[in-house]
Amino acid sequence: MTSNKVEQGAFYPRDHEWQPKAYTPWYRTSILRSPQKPLLRLDSTISEITGPVFGHNILGQLDDDLTLNYAKNGESALGERIVVHGRVLDERGKGVSNALIEVWQANAGGRYRHKKDAYLAPLDPNFGGCGRTITDVDGYYAFRTIKPGPYPWPNGVNDWRPAHIHFSLFGAGFAQRLITQMYFEGDPHIGLCPIVNTIKDDAAIDQLTAKLDMNNTIPMDARAYRFDIVLRGRRSTKFDNRLEGN
Amino acid sequence: MHELDPLKESPSQTAGPYVHIGCMPNSIGNHGIFEEDLGARMVNEDTKGERITVRGRIYDGTGTALKDAMIEIWQADSNGLFNSPSDTRGEADPNFAGWGRQPVEPETGEFVFETIKPASVPAPRGRTQAPHISFWIVARGINVGLNTRMYFPEEEAANAADPVLGSIEHRSRVATLIANREGSTYTFDIHIQGENETVFLDI
């Protein structure tokens, strides 16, 4: 913590070679849901450098514990018990504090609690599949859950998603808004997945692959996976804007 | 040398068809985890400003409305202030967060926000931005969330002076960012792909 000064610098441009392209035809739904015309490049204005920031008062006691937050009293979700933890950083390596993280996932059998999921695997009556937390002053977060199962989906004739947890993140500015997916080290489905492969760079895919973290396991309780997340960085100079408008 | 080698932003991935589970569980009947879905209500009786409804649909490249998208909006209050620590010009209306989140209706694809009309906000180099609402759209098939803006049709002079609208080279496309108005209801349809493709922003 070097200073509490509010940062108002413009965000670094997004690297579109590193990020997935909009049109990735092997992920079929993207074919009709991708713009064909170029994006209009916009320098950060106050509409982009600002964004909603959430206080810890929105959090319930069990919001960060998916093994318990939908379970009946005294019961818990079925599956491999895990802790997922890490830091939210920006591209300068600074911890992002007060970042709201929302997660959602299938249960241990690969079934989602959603009326549109008709997969044969059963629901777990003690698992809802959603949680949220807010990073501390250093950008650190942790939540407890069960490891989700892989599941089939209608894309190619026999495509299976790797085990994954969806992550939604808010930074300090609306331009940092990010939704991504976390994968698990060693999963052989990762290399086969059309959604993973919307990302062209192996190092970028590796950035979404959480590592088994034996040092942070809880003996006789839960394994741990480490997953750091990077949001866009920003210039340190105040953005070029006469805020008083004169 | 380490400082010259910045980290890379985590790659985006699609929100998928089940985004509601995590971001708006009550909207699909998954009750009991979060009391209320975040961003579902933007105004209360103490919110200052002119009440408006913003509605619309999001169309794919065949003209079919998306039935599984999620939309977030971000806007200034009725004085042009953002409810964000990054806006240091003054205190925004404490009864207006400025941020909203809605699913599209699963049968019709319609989204609806009950909000207030924002005032104009400053632009770089002493200019002024016309009143606008920032949109962020995620869905199955969208690999990186799409950013756009909605402007107000009655703000002709402000729109003409707006630096973002002014930077659109192909002038026929400016109209894709301007809502249609009927009373206090604004319809803002978004076309992801094709003939009337909405201008999306690389913010």
Short mmCIF file of C-alpha atoms in Angstrom, two decimals:
data_model
loop_
_atom_site.label_atom_id
_atom_site.label_comp_id
_atom_site.label_asym_id
_atom_site.label_seq_id
_atom_site.Cartn_x
_atom_site.Cartn_y
_atom_site.Cartn_z
CA MET A 1 0.00 0.00 0.00
CA THR A 2 1.90 3.03 -1.21
CA SER A 3 -0.96 5.51 -1.24
CA ASN A 4 -4.70 5.82 -0.95
CA LYS A 5 -4.91 8.25 -3.82
CA VAL A 6 -7.75 7.57 -6.20
CA GLU A 7 -6.40 6.46 -9.54
CA GLN A 8 -7.83 8.13 -12.60
CA GLY A 9 -5.41 7.13 -15.34
CA ALA A 10 -6.67 5.77 -18.65
CA PHE A 11 -6.71 1.99 -19.02
CA TYR A 12 -4.15 0.26 -21.18
CA PRO A 13 -5.67 -0.81 -24.48
CA ARG A 14 -6.90 -4.39 -24.53
CA ASP A 15 -4.59 -6.80 -26.40
CA HIS A 16 -6.92 -8.36 -28.97
CA GLU A 17 -4.30 -10.87 -30.09
CA TRP A 18 -4.12 -12.22 -26.55
CA GLN A 19 -7.88 -12.12 -25.96
CA PRO A 20 -10.12 -14.46 -27.96
CA LYS A 21 -11.45 -13.10 -31.23
CA ALA A 22 -15.21 -12.62 -31.55
CA TYR A 23 -15.51 -14.92 -34.58
CA THR A 24 -14.27 -18.41 -33.68
CA PRO A 25 -16.29 -20.75 -35.94
CA TRP A 26 -15.23 -23.96 -34.18
CA TYR A 27 -17.27 -22.58 -31.27
CA ARG A 28 -20.41 -22.54 -33.35
CA THR A 29 -22.58 -20.08 -31.46
CA SER A 30 -19.95 -17.39 -32.04
CA ILE A 31 -20.59 -17.48 -35.79
CA LEU A 32 -23.84 -15.47 -35.58
CA ARG A 33 -22.99 -13.62 -32.37
CA SER A 34 -19.80 -11.87 -33.50
CA PRO A 35 -19.70 -8.33 -34.92
CA GLN A 36 -18.33 -8.18 -38.48
CA LYS A 37 -17.43 -4.51 -38.40
CA PRO A 38 -14.41 -3.21 -36.49
CA LEU A 39 -14.79 -1.96 -32.93
CA LEU A 40 -14.61 1.80 -32.49
CA ARG A 41 -11.49 2.59 -30.46
CA LEU A 42 -12.33 4.95 -27.63
CA ASP A 43 -9.84 6.59 -25.26
CA SER A 44 -10.94 6.28 -21.65
CA THR A 45 -13.37 8.96 -20.56
CA ILE A 46 -14.88 9.33 -17.13
CA SER A 47 -17.61 6.89 -18.19
CA GLU A 48 -14.99 4.12 -18.52
CA ILE A 49 -12.56 4.90 -15.69
CA THR A 50 -15.41 4.87 -13.17
CA GLY A 51 -17.39 1.80 -12.23
CA PRO A 52 -19.49 0.33 -9.45
CA VAL A 53 -17.60 -0.67 -6.30
CA PHE A 54 -19.30 -2.97 -3.81
CA GLY A 55 -19.00 -2.99 -0.05
CA HIS A 56 -18.58 -6.04 2.15
CA ASN A 57 -22.06 -5.32 3.53
CA ILE A 58 -23.58 -7.08 0.49
CA LEU A 59 -21.98 -10.37 1.52
CA GLY A 60 -23.82 -13.02 3.50
CA GLN A 61 -22.04 -15.32 5.94
CA LEU A 62 -21.85 -18.28 3.52
CA ASP A 63 -21.58 -16.45 0.20
CA ASP A 64 -18.00 -17.71 -0.26
CA ASP A 65 -18.74 -21.31 0.72
CA LEU A 66 -20.54 -23.23 -2.04
CA THR A 67 -20.32 -26.47 -0.08
CA LEU A 68 -22.73 -25.00 2.50
CA ASN A 69 -24.64 -22.03 1.02
CA TYR A 70 -27.35 -24.18 -0.56
CA ALA A 71 -27.09 -27.18 1.77
CA LYS A 72 -29.61 -28.31 4.31
CA ASN A 73 -28.58 -27.82 7.92
CA GLY A 74 -25.81 -30.25 8.85
CA GLU A 75 -25.31 -31.45 5.28
CA SER A 76 -22.93 -30.35 2.54
CA ALA A 77 -22.44 -30.67 -1.21
CA LEU A 78 -21.14 -33.93 -2.63
CA GLY A 79 -17.80 -33.98 -4.44
CA GLU A 80 -14.10 -33.26 -4.15
CA ARG A 81 -13.82 -30.52 -1.55
CA ILE A 82 -11.54 -27.71 -2.67
CA VAL A 83 -10.44 -24.21 -1.74
CA VAL A 84 -9.92 -21.88 -4.70
CA HIS A 85 -7.83 -18.86 -3.85
CA GLY A 86 -5.46 -16.29 -5.27
CA ARG A 87 -5.01 -12.63 -5.95
CA VAL A 88 -6.65 -10.20 -8.30
CA LEU A 89 -3.90 -8.03 -9.79
CA ASP A 90 -3.82 -5.46 -12.52
CA GLU A 91 -1.39 -5.53 -15.43
CA ARG A 92 1.11 -3.51 -13.39
CA GLY A 93 1.14 -6.24 -10.75
CA LYS A 94 -0.77 -4.15 -8.22
CA GLY A 95 -3.32 -5.95 -6.05
CA VAL A 96 -6.89 -4.89 -6.82
CA SER A 97 -8.73 -4.39 -3.53
CA ASN A 98 -12.50 -4.38 -3.09
CA ALA A 99 -12.99 -6.32 -6.33
CA LEU A 100 -16.28 -8.22 -6.38
CA ILE A 101 -15.82 -11.78 -7.62
CA GLU A 102 -18.86 -13.86 -8.55
CA VAL A 103 -18.49 -17.56 -9.40
CA TRP A 104 -20.81 -20.20 -10.78
CA GLN A 105 -20.33 -23.83 -11.74
CA ALA A 106 -21.85 -27.26 -12.32
CA ASN A 107 -21.96 -29.86 -9.54
CA ALA A 108 -19.57 -32.79 -9.15
CA GLY A 109 -21.43 -34.68 -11.90
CA GLY A 110 -21.35 -31.84 -14.41
CA ARG A 111 -24.98 -30.78 -13.93
CA TYR A 112 -26.03 -27.13 -13.55
CA ARG A 113 -28.89 -25.92 -11.38
CA HIS A 114 -30.55 -24.18 -14.33
CA LYS A 115 -33.88 -25.01 -15.96
CA LYS A 116 -32.25 -25.08 -19.39
CA ASP A 117 -29.71 -27.77 -18.44
CA ALA A 118 -31.21 -31.13 -19.41
CA TYR A 119 -28.09 -33.28 -18.91
CA LEU A 120 -28.80 -36.79 -17.54
CA ALA A 121 -26.53 -36.41 -14.53
CA PRO A 122 -28.58 -35.62 -11.41
CA LEU A 123 -28.76 -32.43 -9.39
CA ASP A 124 -27.21 -32.42 -5.94
CA PRO A 125 -29.92 -31.28 -3.50
CA ASN A 126 -27.22 -29.64 -1.37
CA PHE A 127 -25.49 -27.69 -4.15
CA GLY A 128 -26.66 -24.43 -5.75
CA GLY A 129 -23.47 -23.62 -7.66
CA CYS A 130 -23.06 -19.92 -7.02
CA GLY A 131 -20.97 -17.81 -4.70
CA ARG A 132 -19.28 -14.45 -4.34
CA THR A 133 -16.59 -12.68 -2.39
CA ILE A 134 -14.71 -9.36 -2.33
CA THR A 135 -10.92 -9.04 -2.40
CA ASP A 136 -9.09 -7.71 0.64
CA VAL A 137 -6.67 -4.75 0.71
CA ASP A 138 -4.00 -6.81 -1.06
CA GLY A 139 -6.33 -8.16 -3.72
CA TYR A 140 -6.53 -11.59 -2.09
CA TYR A 141 -9.63 -13.78 -2.27
CA ALA A 142 -10.63 -17.34 -1.38
CA PHE A 143 -13.72 -19.47 -1.57
CA ARG A 144 -14.62 -23.04 -0.80
CA THR A 145 -16.48 -25.33 -3.17
CA ILE A 146 -16.46 -28.79 -4.73
CA LYS A 147 -14.64 -29.58 -7.96
CA PRO A 148 -17.14 -29.45 -10.85
CA GLY A 149 -17.45 -32.35 -13.27
CA PRO A 150 -16.95 -32.15 -17.05
CA TYR A 151 -20.10 -32.23 -19.18
CA PRO A 152 -21.13 -32.76 -22.80
CA TRP A 153 -22.58 -29.92 -24.87
CA PRO A 154 -24.10 -29.60 -28.32
CA ASN A 155 -21.34 -28.12 -30.47
CA GLY A 156 -19.46 -30.83 -32.33
CA VAL A 157 -21.01 -34.32 -32.15
CA ASN A 158 -18.98 -35.27 -29.07
CA ASP A 159 -17.67 -32.16 -27.34
CA TRP A 160 -17.10 -32.10 -23.58
CA ARG A 161 -16.30 -29.05 -21.52
CA PRO A 162 -13.33 -29.44 -19.18
CA ALA A 163 -14.11 -29.05 -15.48
CA HIS A 164 -14.38 -25.29 -15.01
CA ILE A 165 -15.61 -22.52 -12.74
CA HIS A 166 -17.01 -19.32 -14.26
CA PHE A 167 -15.61 -16.08 -12.80
CA SER A 168 -17.08 -12.59 -13.06
CA LEU A 169 -14.92 -9.66 -11.91
CA PHE A 170 -15.38 -5.98 -11.22
CA GLY A 171 -12.34 -3.74 -10.87
CA ALA A 172 -12.44 0.00 -10.20
CA GLY A 173 -13.55 1.00 -13.70
CA PHE A 174 -16.29 -0.29 -16.00
CA ALA A 175 -13.59 -0.90 -18.64
CA GLN A 176 -12.07 -3.60 -16.39
CA ARG A 177 -15.23 -5.69 -16.36
CA LEU A 178 -14.30 -9.29 -17.10
CA ILE A 179 -15.98 -12.68 -17.30
CA THR A 180 -13.73 -15.70 -17.72
CA GLN A 181 -13.44 -19.40 -16.80
CA MET A 182 -10.99 -21.21 -14.55
CA TYR A 183 -9.71 -24.65 -15.57
CA PHE A 184 -7.89 -27.30 -13.53
CA GLU A 185 -4.25 -28.29 -14.00
CA GLY A 186 -3.81 -31.57 -15.86
CA ASP A 187 -7.34 -31.89 -17.28
CA PRO A 188 -7.03 -33.64 -20.68
CA HIS A 189 -10.22 -31.94 -21.93
CA ILE A 190 -8.57 -28.51 -21.90
CA GLY A 191 -6.66 -29.03 -25.14
CA LEU A 192 -9.74 -30.45 -26.88
CA CYS A 193 -12.23 -27.75 -25.95
CA PRO A 194 -13.48 -25.35 -28.68
CA ILE A 195 -14.23 -22.67 -26.08
CA VAL A 196 -10.76 -22.88 -24.52
CA ASN A 197 -9.33 -22.82 -28.04
CA THR A 198 -10.96 -19.48 -28.83
CA ILE A 199 -7.71 -18.36 -27.13
CA LYS A 200 -4.78 -18.81 -29.53
CA ASP A 201 -1.80 -18.44 -27.21
CA ASP A 202 -0.87 -21.40 -24.97
CA ALA A 203 0.48 -19.01 -22.35
CA ALA A 204 -2.91 -17.31 -22.23
CA ILE A 205 -4.65 -20.66 -21.74
CA ASP A 206 -2.15 -21.48 -19.01
CA GLN A 207 -3.16 -18.23 -17.29
CA LEU A 208 -6.70 -19.66 -16.90
CA THR A 209 -5.49 -23.01 -15.55
CA ALA A 210 -5.44 -23.18 -11.75
CA LYS A 211 -2.55 -25.08 -10.17
CA LEU A 212 -2.86 -27.64 -7.42
CA ASP A 213 -1.53 -25.89 -4.32
CA MET A 214 -0.58 -28.52 -1.74
CA ASN A 215 0.77 -25.89 0.66
CA ASN A 216 -2.69 -24.47 1.16
CA THR A 217 -4.63 -27.70 1.41
CA ILE A 218 -6.55 -28.25 4.64
CA PRO A 219 -5.47 -31.70 5.90
CA MET A 220 -8.30 -34.23 6.04
CA ASP A 221 -10.68 -31.61 4.63
CA ALA A 222 -9.98 -29.90 1.30
CA ARG A 223 -7.40 -29.60 -1.44
CA ALA A 224 -6.45 -26.16 -2.73
CA TYR A 225 -6.11 -24.62 -6.18
CA ARG A 226 -4.34 -21.34 -6.81
CA PHE A 227 -5.87 -19.00 -9.38
CA ASP A 228 -4.57 -15.46 -9.87
CA ILE A 229 -6.57 -13.13 -12.08
CA VAL A 230 -5.25 -10.08 -13.93
CA LEU A 231 -7.43 -7.09 -14.79
CA ARG A 232 -6.45 -4.27 -17.11
CA GLY A 233 -3.81 -1.87 -15.87
CA ARG A 234 -3.90 1.87 -16.18
CA ARG A 235 -1.57 4.75 -16.73
CA SER A 236 -0.48 6.50 -13.57
CA THR A 237 -1.18 9.98 -14.91
CA LYS A 238 -4.59 11.47 -14.43
CA PHE A 239 -6.58 11.13 -17.60
CA ASP A 240 -6.73 14.15 -19.82
CA ASN A 241 -10.05 15.54 -18.78
CA ARG A 242 -11.04 18.83 -17.27
CA LEU A 243 -13.36 17.36 -14.73
CA GLU A 244 -14.88 20.72 -13.84
CA GLY A 245 -15.74 21.22 -17.45
CA ASN A 246 -14.38 24.73 -17.89
CA MET B 1 13.62 -4.47 -15.84
CA HIS B 2 10.78 -6.31 -14.20
CA GLU B 3 8.59 -3.19 -14.15
CA LEU B 4 8.86 -2.98 -17.93
CA ASP B 5 7.34 -6.41 -18.37
CA PRO B 6 3.70 -5.98 -17.39
CA LEU B 7 1.35 -8.83 -16.70
CA LYS B 8 -1.19 -9.75 -19.33
CA GLU B 9 -4.90 -9.32 -18.72
CA SER B 10 -6.58 -12.66 -18.01
CA PRO B 11 -8.20 -13.87 -21.22
CA SER B 12 -11.97 -13.50 -21.38
CA GLN B 13 -14.21 -16.51 -21.95
CA THR B 14 -17.88 -16.66 -22.81
CA ALA B 15 -20.34 -16.25 -19.95
CA GLY B 16 -22.13 -19.30 -21.37
CA PRO B 17 -25.84 -20.11 -21.27
CA TYR B 18 -26.04 -20.44 -17.48
CA VAL B 19 -24.65 -17.05 -16.45
CA HIS B 20 -27.82 -16.47 -14.41
CA ILE B 21 -26.75 -19.06 -11.85
CA GLY B 22 -23.92 -16.87 -10.64
CA CYS B 23 -25.00 -13.33 -11.46
CA MET B 24 -28.77 -13.39 -10.99
CA PRO B 25 -29.80 -16.66 -9.36
CA ASN B 26 -33.19 -15.39 -8.16
CA SER B 27 -34.18 -14.61 -11.76
CA ILE B 28 -34.14 -18.35 -12.58
CA GLY B 29 -35.77 -19.43 -9.34
CA ASN B 30 -32.56 -20.33 -7.48
CA HIS B 31 -33.63 -18.66 -4.25
CA GLY B 32 -32.07 -18.81 -0.83
CA ILE B 33 -28.44 -17.96 -1.54
CA PHE B 34 -28.54 -14.23 -2.23
CA GLU B 35 -31.43 -12.16 -0.86
CA GLU B 36 -31.73 -10.10 -4.02
CA ASP B 37 -29.98 -10.16 -7.39
CA LEU B 38 -27.34 -7.43 -7.59
CA GLY B 39 -28.26 -4.56 -9.89
CA ALA B 40 -31.87 -5.66 -10.31
CA ARG B 41 -33.30 -2.42 -8.90
CA MET B 42 -31.69 0.89 -9.85
CA VAL B 43 -34.06 3.48 -8.42
CA ASN B 44 -35.97 4.00 -5.18
CA GLU B 45 -38.42 6.71 -4.22
CA ASP B 46 -35.62 9.05 -3.11
CA THR B 47 -33.59 8.82 -6.32
CA LYS B 48 -33.29 12.22 -7.97
CA GLY B 49 -34.02 12.69 -11.66
CA GLU B 50 -36.41 11.91 -14.46
CA ARG B 51 -37.66 8.31 -14.40
CA ILE B 52 -37.20 6.48 -17.66
CA THR B 53 -37.59 2.93 -18.94
CA VAL B 54 -34.95 1.52 -21.26
CA ARG B 55 -35.96 -1.58 -23.16
CA GLY B 56 -34.88 -3.49 -26.25
CA ARG B 57 -33.70 -6.74 -27.71
CA ILE B 58 -30.35 -8.06 -28.88
CA TYR B 59 -30.37 -9.64 -32.34
CA ASP B 60 -27.94 -12.15 -33.83
CA GLY B 61 -26.81 -12.32 -37.47
CA THR B 62 -30.09 -13.92 -38.59
CA GLY B 63 -32.25 -11.28 -36.88
CA THR B 64 -33.21 -13.66 -34.06
CA ALA B 65 -33.37 -12.17 -30.56
CA LEU B 66 -30.94 -13.65 -28.03
CA LYS B 67 -32.82 -15.42 -25.23
CA ASP B 68 -29.89 -15.97 -22.88
CA ALA B 69 -27.96 -12.70 -22.77
CA MET B 70 -27.14 -10.62 -19.71
CA ILE B 71 -26.76 -6.85 -19.85
CA GLU B 72 -25.14 -4.41 -17.49
CA ILE B 73 -25.50 -0.66 -17.74
CA TRP B 74 -23.43 2.09 -16.14
CA GLN B 75 -24.39 5.75 -16.12
CA ALA B 76 -24.09 9.10 -14.39
CA ASP B 77 -26.80 10.47 -12.10
CA SER B 78 -29.10 13.42 -12.83
CA ASN B 79 -26.22 15.82 -12.08
CA GLY B 80 -23.74 14.03 -14.30
CA LEU B 81 -21.84 12.43 -11.38
CA PHE B 82 -20.86 8.77 -11.18
CA ASN B 83 -21.37 6.81 -7.97
CA SER B 84 -17.77 5.57 -8.00
CA PRO B 85 -14.69 6.35 -5.89
CA SER B 86 -12.94 7.19 -9.19
CA ASP B 87 -15.22 10.19 -9.71
CA THR B 88 -13.78 12.82 -7.38
CA ARG B 89 -15.80 15.80 -8.65
CA GLY B 90 -18.46 15.58 -5.97
CA GLU B 91 -20.86 13.27 -4.22
CA ALA B 92 -23.21 11.42 -6.55
CA ASP B 93 -26.82 10.79 -5.56
CA PRO B 94 -26.56 8.26 -2.71
CA ASN B 95 -29.90 6.79 -3.82
CA PHE B 96 -28.61 5.93 -7.26
CA ALA B 97 -25.80 3.43 -7.78
CA GLY B 98 -25.69 4.09 -11.51
CA TRP B 99 -25.21 0.42 -12.25
CA GLY B 100 -27.86 -2.09 -13.28
CA ARG B 101 -27.94 -5.66 -14.45
CA GLN B 102 -30.76 -7.54 -16.17
CA PRO B 103 -31.23 -10.80 -18.04
CA VAL B 104 -33.17 -10.80 -21.28
CA GLU B 105 -36.59 -12.38 -20.91
CA PRO B 106 -36.14 -16.07 -21.83
CA GLU B 107 -39.19 -16.25 -24.16
CA THR B 108 -39.14 -12.86 -25.88
CA GLY B 109 -35.52 -11.76 -25.50
CA GLU B 110 -36.60 -8.36 -24.16
CA PHE B 111 -34.56 -6.51 -21.54
CA VAL B 112 -35.97 -3.73 -19.36
CA PHE B 113 -34.19 -1.24 -17.08
CA GLU B 114 -36.06 1.19 -14.84
CA THR B 115 -33.62 4.03 -14.34
CA ILE B 116 -33.21 7.80 -14.60
CA LYS B 117 -32.00 9.97 -17.41
CA PRO B 118 -28.33 10.86 -16.86
CA ALA B 119 -26.98 14.36 -17.33
CA SER B 120 -24.05 15.08 -19.63
CA VAL B 121 -20.51 14.40 -18.40
CA PRO B 122 -17.12 15.93 -19.26
CA ALA B 123 -14.95 14.73 -22.11
CA PRO B 124 -11.20 15.15 -22.56
CA ARG B 125 -9.83 18.53 -23.60
CA GLY B 126 -12.68 20.53 -22.13
CA ARG B 127 -15.40 19.06 -24.31
CA THR B 128 -18.71 17.62 -23.13
CA GLN B 129 -20.22 14.21 -23.72
CA ALA B 130 -23.91 14.04 -24.50
CA PRO B 131 -26.04 12.13 -21.97
CA HIS B 132 -25.48 8.43 -22.52
CA ILE B 133 -25.72 5.02 -20.87
CA SER B 134 -22.83 2.55 -21.21
CA PHE B 135 -23.83 -1.04 -22.06
CA TRP B 136 -21.91 -4.30 -21.53
CA ILE B 137 -23.36 -7.44 -23.10
CA VAL B 138 -22.37 -11.03 -22.40
CA ALA B 139 -23.94 -14.29 -23.58
CA ARG B 140 -23.28 -17.75 -24.92
CA GLY B 141 -21.33 -17.32 -28.16
CA ILE B 142 -19.84 -13.96 -27.14
CA ASN B 143 -16.18 -14.55 -26.26
CA VAL B 144 -15.44 -11.07 -24.94
CA GLY B 145 -18.21 -8.84 -23.53
CA LEU B 146 -19.46 -6.26 -26.04
CA ASN B 147 -19.37 -2.57 -25.09
CA THR B 148 -21.64 0.03 -26.59
CA ARG B 149 -23.51 3.20 -25.59
CA MET B 150 -27.08 4.39 -25.79
CA TYR B 151 -27.77 8.06 -26.56
CA PHE B 152 -31.03 10.01 -26.34
CA PRO B 153 -32.87 11.12 -29.51
CA GLU B 154 -34.13 14.42 -28.01
CA GLU B 155 -30.55 15.55 -27.29
CA GLU B 156 -29.85 16.52 -30.89
CA ALA B 157 -27.48 19.42 -30.19
CA ALA B 158 -25.55 17.55 -27.49
CA ASN B 159 -25.32 14.45 -29.69
CA ALA B 160 -23.99 16.55 -32.56
CA ALA B 161 -21.20 17.84 -30.26
CA ASP B 162 -20.45 14.46 -28.64
CA PRO B 163 -16.82 13.41 -29.27
CA VAL B 164 -17.59 9.68 -29.33
CA LEU B 165 -20.46 9.96 -31.82
CA GLY B 166 -18.29 12.42 -33.74
CA SER B 167 -15.51 9.87 -34.09
CA ILE B 168 -17.70 7.43 -36.04
CA GLU B 169 -16.30 7.65 -39.56
CA HIS B 170 -19.26 6.03 -41.31
CA ARG B 171 -21.95 8.57 -40.43
CA SER B 172 -24.82 6.26 -41.33
CA ARG B 173 -23.85 4.11 -38.34
CA VAL B 174 -24.32 6.89 -35.75
CA ALA B 175 -28.05 6.12 -35.66
CA THR B 176 -27.36 2.62 -34.27
CA LEU B 177 -26.43 4.26 -30.92
CA ILE B 178 -29.50 6.48 -30.61
CA ALA B 179 -32.58 5.06 -28.92
CA ASN B 180 -36.16 5.56 -30.07
CA ARG B 181 -38.35 7.44 -27.65
CA GLU B 182 -42.02 7.09 -26.83
CA GLY B 183 -42.95 9.14 -23.76
CA SER B 184 -40.63 8.07 -20.97
CA THR B 185 -39.73 4.76 -22.66
CA TYR B 186 -36.63 4.42 -24.77
CA THR B 187 -36.21 1.43 -27.07
CA PHE B 188 -32.62 0.51 -27.80
CA ASP B 189 -32.31 -2.56 -30.02
CA ILE B 190 -28.84 -3.98 -30.47
CA HIS B 191 -27.79 -5.80 -33.64
CA ILE B 192 -24.67 -7.85 -33.05
CA GLN B 193 -24.05 -8.65 -36.69
CA GLY B 194 -25.15 -7.73 -40.20
CA GLU B 195 -26.78 -4.85 -42.00
CA ASN B 196 -27.78 -2.66 -39.05
CA GLU B 197 -24.85 -3.74 -36.91
CA THR B 198 -24.58 -1.64 -33.75
CA VAL B 199 -21.34 0.26 -33.26
CA PHE B 200 -19.39 -1.58 -30.56
CA LEU B 201 -16.64 0.16 -28.65
CA ASP B 202 -13.10 -0.87 -27.80
CA ILE B 203 -13.07 1.01 -24.51
#
